[in-house]
Structure formats: C-alpha cells, structure tokens
XYZ file of C-alpha atoms in Angstrom:
376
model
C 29.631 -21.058 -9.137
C 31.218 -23.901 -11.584
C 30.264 -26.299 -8.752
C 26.596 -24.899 -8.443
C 25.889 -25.372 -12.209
C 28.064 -28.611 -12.867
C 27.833 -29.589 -16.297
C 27.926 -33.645 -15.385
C 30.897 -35.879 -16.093
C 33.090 -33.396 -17.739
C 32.963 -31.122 -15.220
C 32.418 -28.561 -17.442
C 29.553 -25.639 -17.821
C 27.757 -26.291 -21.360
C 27.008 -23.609 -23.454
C 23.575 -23.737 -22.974
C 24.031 -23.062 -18.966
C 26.494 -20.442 -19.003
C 23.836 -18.436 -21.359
C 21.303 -19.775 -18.198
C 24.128 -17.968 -15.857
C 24.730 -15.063 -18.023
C 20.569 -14.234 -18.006
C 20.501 -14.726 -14.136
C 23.120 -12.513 -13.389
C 21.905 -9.775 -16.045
C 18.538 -9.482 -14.960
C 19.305 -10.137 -11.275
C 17.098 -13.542 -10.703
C 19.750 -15.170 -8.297
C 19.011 -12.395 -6.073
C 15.113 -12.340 -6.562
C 14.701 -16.031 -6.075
C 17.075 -16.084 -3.017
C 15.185 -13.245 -1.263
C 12.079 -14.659 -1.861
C 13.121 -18.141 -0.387
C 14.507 -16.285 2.863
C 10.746 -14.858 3.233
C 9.378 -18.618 3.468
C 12.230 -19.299 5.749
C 12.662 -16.025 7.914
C 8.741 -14.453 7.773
C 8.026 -11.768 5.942
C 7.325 -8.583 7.551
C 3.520 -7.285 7.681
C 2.783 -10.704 5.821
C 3.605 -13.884 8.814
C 6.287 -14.559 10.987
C 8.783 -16.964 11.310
C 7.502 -20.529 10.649
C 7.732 -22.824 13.609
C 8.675 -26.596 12.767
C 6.343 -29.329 13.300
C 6.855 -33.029 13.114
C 4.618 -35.493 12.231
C 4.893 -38.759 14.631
C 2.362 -40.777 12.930
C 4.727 -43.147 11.263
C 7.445 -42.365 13.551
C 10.046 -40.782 10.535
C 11.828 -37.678 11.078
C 11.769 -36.538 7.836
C 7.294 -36.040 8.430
C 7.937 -32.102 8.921
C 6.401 -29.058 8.016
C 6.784 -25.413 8.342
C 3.485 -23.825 10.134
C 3.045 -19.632 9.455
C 1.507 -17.669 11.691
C -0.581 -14.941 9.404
C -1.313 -12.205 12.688
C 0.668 -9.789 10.676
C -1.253 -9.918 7.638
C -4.444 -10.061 9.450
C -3.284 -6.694 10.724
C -2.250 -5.386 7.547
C -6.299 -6.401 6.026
C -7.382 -4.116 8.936
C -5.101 -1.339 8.368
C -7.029 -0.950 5.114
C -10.440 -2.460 5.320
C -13.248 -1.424 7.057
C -14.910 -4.416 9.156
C -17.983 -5.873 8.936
C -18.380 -5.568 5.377
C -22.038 -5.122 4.827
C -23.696 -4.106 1.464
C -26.704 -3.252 -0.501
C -28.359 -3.400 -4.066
C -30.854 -0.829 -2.858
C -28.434 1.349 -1.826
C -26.611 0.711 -4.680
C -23.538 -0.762 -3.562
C -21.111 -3.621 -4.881
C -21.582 -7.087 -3.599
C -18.588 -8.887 -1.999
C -18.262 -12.696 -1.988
C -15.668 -14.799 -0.507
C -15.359 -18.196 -1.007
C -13.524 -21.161 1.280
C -13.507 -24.934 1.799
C -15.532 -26.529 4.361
C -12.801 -29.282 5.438
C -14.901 -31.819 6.385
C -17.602 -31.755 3.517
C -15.115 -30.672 0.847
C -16.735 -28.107 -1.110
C -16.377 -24.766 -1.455
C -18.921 -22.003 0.342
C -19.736 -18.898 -0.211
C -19.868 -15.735 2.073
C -22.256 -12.718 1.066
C -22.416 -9.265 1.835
C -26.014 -8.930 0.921
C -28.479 -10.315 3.193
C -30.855 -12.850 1.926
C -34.474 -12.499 1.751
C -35.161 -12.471 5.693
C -33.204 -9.648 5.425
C -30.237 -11.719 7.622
C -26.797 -11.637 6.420
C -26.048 -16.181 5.952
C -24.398 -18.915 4.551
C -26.617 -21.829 4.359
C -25.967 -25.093 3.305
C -26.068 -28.953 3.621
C -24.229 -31.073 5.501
C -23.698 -34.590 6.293
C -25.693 -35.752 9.370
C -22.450 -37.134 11.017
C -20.609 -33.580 10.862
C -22.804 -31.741 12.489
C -19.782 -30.630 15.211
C -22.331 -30.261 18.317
C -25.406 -29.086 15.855
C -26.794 -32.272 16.162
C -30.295 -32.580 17.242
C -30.768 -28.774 16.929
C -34.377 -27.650 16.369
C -33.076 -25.033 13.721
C -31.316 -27.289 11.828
C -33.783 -28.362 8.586
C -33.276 -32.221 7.214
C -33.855 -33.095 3.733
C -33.310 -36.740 2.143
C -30.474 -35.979 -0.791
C -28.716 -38.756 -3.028
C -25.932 -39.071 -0.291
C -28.661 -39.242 2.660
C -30.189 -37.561 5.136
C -28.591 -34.224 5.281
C -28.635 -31.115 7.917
C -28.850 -27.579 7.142
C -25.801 -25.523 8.403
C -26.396 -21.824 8.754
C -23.352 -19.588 9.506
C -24.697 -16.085 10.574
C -22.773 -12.539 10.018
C -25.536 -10.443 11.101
C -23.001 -7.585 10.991
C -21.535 -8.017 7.580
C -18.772 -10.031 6.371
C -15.672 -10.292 8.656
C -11.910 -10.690 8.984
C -12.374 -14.002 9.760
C -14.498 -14.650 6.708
C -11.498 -13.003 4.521
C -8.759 -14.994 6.179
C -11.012 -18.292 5.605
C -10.431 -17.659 1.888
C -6.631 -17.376 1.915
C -5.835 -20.229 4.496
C -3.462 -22.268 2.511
C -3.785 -26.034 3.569
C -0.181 -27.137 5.545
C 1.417 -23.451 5.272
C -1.774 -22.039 8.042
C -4.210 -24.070 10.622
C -7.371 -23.909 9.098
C -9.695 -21.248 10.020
C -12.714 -21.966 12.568
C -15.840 -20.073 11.546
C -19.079 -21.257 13.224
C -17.727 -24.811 14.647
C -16.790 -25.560 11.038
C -13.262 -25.247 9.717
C -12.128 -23.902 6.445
C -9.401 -23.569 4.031
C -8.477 -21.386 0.870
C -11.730 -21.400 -1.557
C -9.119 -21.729 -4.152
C -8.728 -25.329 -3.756
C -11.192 -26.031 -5.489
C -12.352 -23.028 -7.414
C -9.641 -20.281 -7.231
C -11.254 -18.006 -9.946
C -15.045 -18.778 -8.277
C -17.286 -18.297 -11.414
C -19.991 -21.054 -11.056
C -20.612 -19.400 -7.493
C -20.339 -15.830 -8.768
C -23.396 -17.116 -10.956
C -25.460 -19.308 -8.628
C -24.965 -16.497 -5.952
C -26.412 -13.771 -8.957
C -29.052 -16.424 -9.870
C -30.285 -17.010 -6.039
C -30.463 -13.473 -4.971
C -32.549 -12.226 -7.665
C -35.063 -14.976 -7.519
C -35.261 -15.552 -3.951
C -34.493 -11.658 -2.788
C -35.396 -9.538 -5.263
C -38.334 -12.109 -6.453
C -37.968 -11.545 -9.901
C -38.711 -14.338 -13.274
C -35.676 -12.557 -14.895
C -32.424 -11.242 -13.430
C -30.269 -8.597 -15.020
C -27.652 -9.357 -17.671
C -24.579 -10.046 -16.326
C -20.476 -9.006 -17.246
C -18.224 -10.758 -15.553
C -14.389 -9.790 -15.728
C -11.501 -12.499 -14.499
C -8.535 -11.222 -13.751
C -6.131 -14.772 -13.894
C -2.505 -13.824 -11.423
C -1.094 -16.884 -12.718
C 0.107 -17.241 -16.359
C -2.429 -19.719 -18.085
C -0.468 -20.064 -21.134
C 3.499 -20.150 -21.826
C 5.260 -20.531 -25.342
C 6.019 -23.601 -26.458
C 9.416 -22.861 -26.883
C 9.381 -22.039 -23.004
C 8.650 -25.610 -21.391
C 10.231 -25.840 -18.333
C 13.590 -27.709 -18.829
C 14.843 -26.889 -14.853
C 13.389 -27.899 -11.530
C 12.412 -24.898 -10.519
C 10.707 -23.987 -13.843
C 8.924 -26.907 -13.495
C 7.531 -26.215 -9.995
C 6.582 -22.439 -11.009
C 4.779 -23.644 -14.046
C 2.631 -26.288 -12.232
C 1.949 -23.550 -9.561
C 0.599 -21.375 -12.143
C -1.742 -24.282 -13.690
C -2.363 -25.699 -10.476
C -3.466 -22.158 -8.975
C -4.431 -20.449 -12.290
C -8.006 -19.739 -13.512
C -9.723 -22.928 -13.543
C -13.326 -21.318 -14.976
C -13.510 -23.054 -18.389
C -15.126 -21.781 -21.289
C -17.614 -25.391 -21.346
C -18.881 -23.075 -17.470
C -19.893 -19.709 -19.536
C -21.298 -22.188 -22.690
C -23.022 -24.437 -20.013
C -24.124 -20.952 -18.745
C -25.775 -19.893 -21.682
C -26.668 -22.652 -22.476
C -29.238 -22.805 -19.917
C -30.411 -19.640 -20.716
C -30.915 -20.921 -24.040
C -33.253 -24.046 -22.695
C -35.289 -21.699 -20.648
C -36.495 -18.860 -23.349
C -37.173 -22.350 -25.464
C -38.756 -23.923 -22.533
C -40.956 -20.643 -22.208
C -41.656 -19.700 -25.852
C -43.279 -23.010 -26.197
C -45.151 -22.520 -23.447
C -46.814 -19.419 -24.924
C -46.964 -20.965 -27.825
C -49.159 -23.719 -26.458
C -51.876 -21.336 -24.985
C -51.694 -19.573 -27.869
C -52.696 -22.062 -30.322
C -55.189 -24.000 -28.454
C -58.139 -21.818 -29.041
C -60.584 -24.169 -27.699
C -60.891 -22.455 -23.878
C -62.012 -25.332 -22.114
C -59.155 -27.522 -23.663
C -56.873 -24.071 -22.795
C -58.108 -23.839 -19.115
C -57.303 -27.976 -18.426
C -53.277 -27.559 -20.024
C -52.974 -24.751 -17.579
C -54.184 -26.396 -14.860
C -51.789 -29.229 -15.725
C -49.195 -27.540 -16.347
C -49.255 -25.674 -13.116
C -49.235 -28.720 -11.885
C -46.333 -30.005 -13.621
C -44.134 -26.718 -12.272
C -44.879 -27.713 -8.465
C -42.900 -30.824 -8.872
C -39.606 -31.200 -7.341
C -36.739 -30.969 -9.882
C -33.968 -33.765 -9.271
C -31.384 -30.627 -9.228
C -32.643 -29.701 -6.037
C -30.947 -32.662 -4.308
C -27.498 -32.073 -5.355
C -27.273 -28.243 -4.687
C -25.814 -26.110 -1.524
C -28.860 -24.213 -1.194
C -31.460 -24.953 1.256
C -34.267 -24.433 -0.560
C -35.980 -27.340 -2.653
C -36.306 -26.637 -6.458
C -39.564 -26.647 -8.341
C -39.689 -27.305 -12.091
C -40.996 -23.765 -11.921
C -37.858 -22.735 -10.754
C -35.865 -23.625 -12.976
C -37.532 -21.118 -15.191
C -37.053 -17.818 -13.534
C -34.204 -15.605 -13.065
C -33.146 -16.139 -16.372
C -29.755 -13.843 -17.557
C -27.556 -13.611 -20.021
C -24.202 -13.608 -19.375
C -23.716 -10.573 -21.716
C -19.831 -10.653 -21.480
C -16.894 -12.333 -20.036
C -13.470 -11.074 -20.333
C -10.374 -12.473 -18.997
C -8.068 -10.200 -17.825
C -4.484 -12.631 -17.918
C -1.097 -12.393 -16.715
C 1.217 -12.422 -19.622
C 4.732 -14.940 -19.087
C 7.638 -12.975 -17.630
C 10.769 -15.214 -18.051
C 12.246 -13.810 -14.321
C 9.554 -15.845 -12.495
C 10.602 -18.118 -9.725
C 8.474 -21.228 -7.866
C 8.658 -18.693 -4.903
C 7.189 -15.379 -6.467
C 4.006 -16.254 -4.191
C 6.099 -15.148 -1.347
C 7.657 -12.067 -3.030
C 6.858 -9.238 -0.683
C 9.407 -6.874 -1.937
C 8.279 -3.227 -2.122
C 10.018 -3.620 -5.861
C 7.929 -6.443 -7.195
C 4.982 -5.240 -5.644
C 5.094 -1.851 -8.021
C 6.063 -3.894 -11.106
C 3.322 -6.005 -10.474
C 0.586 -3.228 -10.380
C 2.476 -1.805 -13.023
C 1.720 -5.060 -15.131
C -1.335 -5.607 -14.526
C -2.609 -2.156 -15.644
C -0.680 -3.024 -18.553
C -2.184 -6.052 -19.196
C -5.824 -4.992 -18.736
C -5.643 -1.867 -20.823
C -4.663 -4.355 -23.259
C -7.482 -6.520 -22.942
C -9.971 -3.706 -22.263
C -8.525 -0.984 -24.788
C-alpha cells in the first residue's frame, strides 16, 4: 500500500495522503472504483459483454488499440421493459417521446418522434449534403433545395410503426466504446455529443408540431424540467488535485447539461420579438383610418409575409420558412427547472460503468432526494 501511494523522494506517505487512504478505506472507494473498472474490462452482466481488442494498423503502432463492447445484453434488457414500436398521440392524450442521435457523416444531431407529422406518417426529415446521399442519390422522393452550404437533399427516415429499439440504441451509441448504429443507410452515434440535455430540439420539435400539425398561430405554454446526471457544479475547495478526480470532473462537464440559460433567454426572447412584431401590426391597421390607404398596407404586407426568411436555409426541417412563419406558434416557455445532481465526494472516472445492484438504489434514492428538493 506504501508503494501504491509513494510520497516521492522520501519515500514516505504525507499527511495529506494517508487522510486520502484513511477516507478510501472508510467509505469503501478502493473497492467501488476497482469493481467498476473490472465491468469495462470483464462486461457487465445485462449491460455488454466482454470487450474484444481491436488494433488500429493505419500508422502501423501497436499501441493504436481500443476496446469494442458489444451492447446485445442491454438491448435485451430495453425490451424486457419497453414496449416496441413506441407510437403516441396528442389526441389521445398521450406523452411525446423524442430521441435524439448524431448523423456521422453530416454531424448534427436528429431527432426521432413518436408523433406523426402532419401526413399523419411517423418521420425524420432532414437535409443532407448531395455527396452523402449513401445510394439515395438520384431518388425521385428526395426534394433539393439551394442552402448556404449548396445544393442539399432531403433525407426521410420512416418509422411508420412508432419509434424503435434501434432508434433508442442510436441515442446511447458511444463513439469508440460501440459501432455506430445503422438506421436507414445512415449511421449514428449518441445524440449527446453534441446536445446531451436536447433542449433547443425539445423546442423546435414543440414549435414544428403545433404549427405544421396541429396548424395553430399560437402553441401552448410550455414547462420544461432537466434533470442534469452529471454534477454541473463542485466546491471550490473540491478541485480535483488527483488523476482520477480530474478525469471524473471533466466527464461530468464534458457530459453534463450543456442547455445554457442564453437557450431559454434566446427562447423568450423570440417570443418577445413576435407579440412586438404583431402588436404593431394591429396597431398599424388600427390607426390608419383612411380604408383605401388600410386596404393597400394589407395587401403589402401580405406580401411581405410570403417572402422567404433567410432562417429557412440553415434549419433541419424540410420545409421553407415564410416571414409569416416566423410569427405563429408563438409560446412561452412558462418554466424551466433544473433538476441537478448534487457532488458526492465517493465518485470515481468509472461510475458510468457502475452496474452494481447497490449504486443503482442509492442512485434512485438520490435523485428523489434531489428533486423533492428542487420541486418541494
């Protein structure tokens, strides 16, 4: 044990490491961080099985490895408790499920739906580059639209059924540790590469649906609770001073909630613009009185709405914007609370592979703790 925490020249443990040592062995953390490391190594049960080795040959070094999981077992586990397809309705009043991924080769993040969309067809829709069309090329189906990148191809991914495993497992495919996941000649890793706490989609998906389903100028008010795994803040006191402090505390900013407050004020925000936008609108007609002069800013300004908005050659969606647009399915976001994991001093860089029936109940037991807090 002296060897393991070797206090440098002296060969002596400082105080401030045997009181490290002391901790460990009180609260058990040797053992916790040593069974969770034998889960990356050895599989987990239920979870994935035991990693096979590849090497990388590219640059002919031995040292290019990587461990590769196979995640059958936890596929089985999702189905052991879900129902498959997921399909779901407003009108019958049921929640809405979205999953998010990465398409690989266009590097940003889409979004799966369990409500259908307004031909009544559960899809995913969205643009492409012309060059990774993987076989689509040429297609009759496939739209083409002129954005600031190019000329552009409309992907549609169809789940007539509902969302399904495969959609699920997309969203948890962890690039290096699983092979991406193949959905629709397009592959796909873990949505939370780029947004792990998806809020800008949770509102663009609220915004679409209500406007282009449920045809509506306004959309209902919106709460939105986040509920963050990874500890977003630490005391300062607390900085990591060891290695593997260091690694869990850039997995929990790397991974953490990444939804800034500027998103919900940017949110609003727009909100804001549009009941301006339309008040002075209505305030227009209202004060020109002559009805001839009324009749010709109408006519204009109906004209003015069937413009094409520059937004509508940045976004995912299919569908070019009007100016018009822009000014329905208004919301307000009504309420956002963040539901956060508090710092517990016993974690390790390898808690994300703690499958222990043990941790597992203090988790839950935590995080009803921590949102009764929040939510009183």
């Amino acid at each position: 044990m002296q060897k393991f925490f070797h206090g440098g020249s002296h060969g002596k443990i400082n105080g401030s490491r045997k009181r490290t040592l002391k901790a460990l062995l009180q609260k058990n953390l040797q053992g916790r961080y040593y069974s969770t490391k034998l889960f990356w190594t050895f599989g987990a049960e239920h979870i994935y099985r035991l990693p096979t080795v590849r090497y990388d040959y590219k640059f002919f070094d031995a040292d290019n490895k990587w461990y590769s999981y196979d995640n059958t077992p936890l596929q089985s586990t999702i189905e052991s408790f879900a129902d498959f397809p997921i399909s779901t309705s407003f009108k019958e009043d049921q929640p809405r499920l979205l999953i998010t991924g990465v398409d690989i080769a266009e590097g940003k993040t889409i979004t799966f739906d369990s409500y259908e969309k307004a031909d009544g067809i559960r899809k995913t829709e969205y643009y492409v580059e012309n060059n990774n069309m993987s076989g689509e090329k040429g297609s009759k189906k496939n739209k083409t639209r002129r954005t600031v990148r190019g000329t552009d191809k409309l992907m549609t991914l169809r789940y007539d059924k509902g969302i399904e495993l495969e959609h699920v497992m997309a969203s948890g495919t962890l690039p290096g540790f699983y092979d991406p996941k193949e959905i629709g000649k397009r592959k796909f890793w873990d949505g939370g590469i780029l947004s792990n706490t998806p809020f800008r989609e949770l509102l663009q998906a609220h915004h679409d649906y209500w406007i282009n389903v449920e045809g509506r100028e306004k959309a209902p008010d919106l709460d939105v609770y986040i509920v963050n795994v990874h500890t977003p803040k630490i005391p300062l006191k607390m900085i990591p001073k060891y290695y593997d402090e260091v690694e869990d505390r850039n997995n929990d900013i790397l991974f953490g909630d990444r939804s800034s407050i500027y998103d919900q004020y940017i949110a609003t925000l727009i909100a804001d613009y549009i009941a301006f936008i339309d008040n002075l609108k209505k305030l227009a007609i209202t004060c020109i009185k002559n009805d001839k002069e009324r009749n010709t800013f109408e006519k204009e300004l109906t004209k003015l709405e069937t413009k094409e908005a520059k937004s509508g050659s940045v976004i995912n969606t299919h569908k070019h914007t009007k100016y018009r647009d822009l000014l329905r399915g208004r919301y307000e976001l009504t309420k956002v609370k963040r539901i956060e994991r508090k710092y517990r001093p016993y974690d390790n860089s390898h808690k994300t592979g703690d499958f222990t029936l043990k941790t597992i109940s203090t988790l839950i037991k935590e995080g009803e703790y921590d949102a009764n807090e929040l939510l009183g």
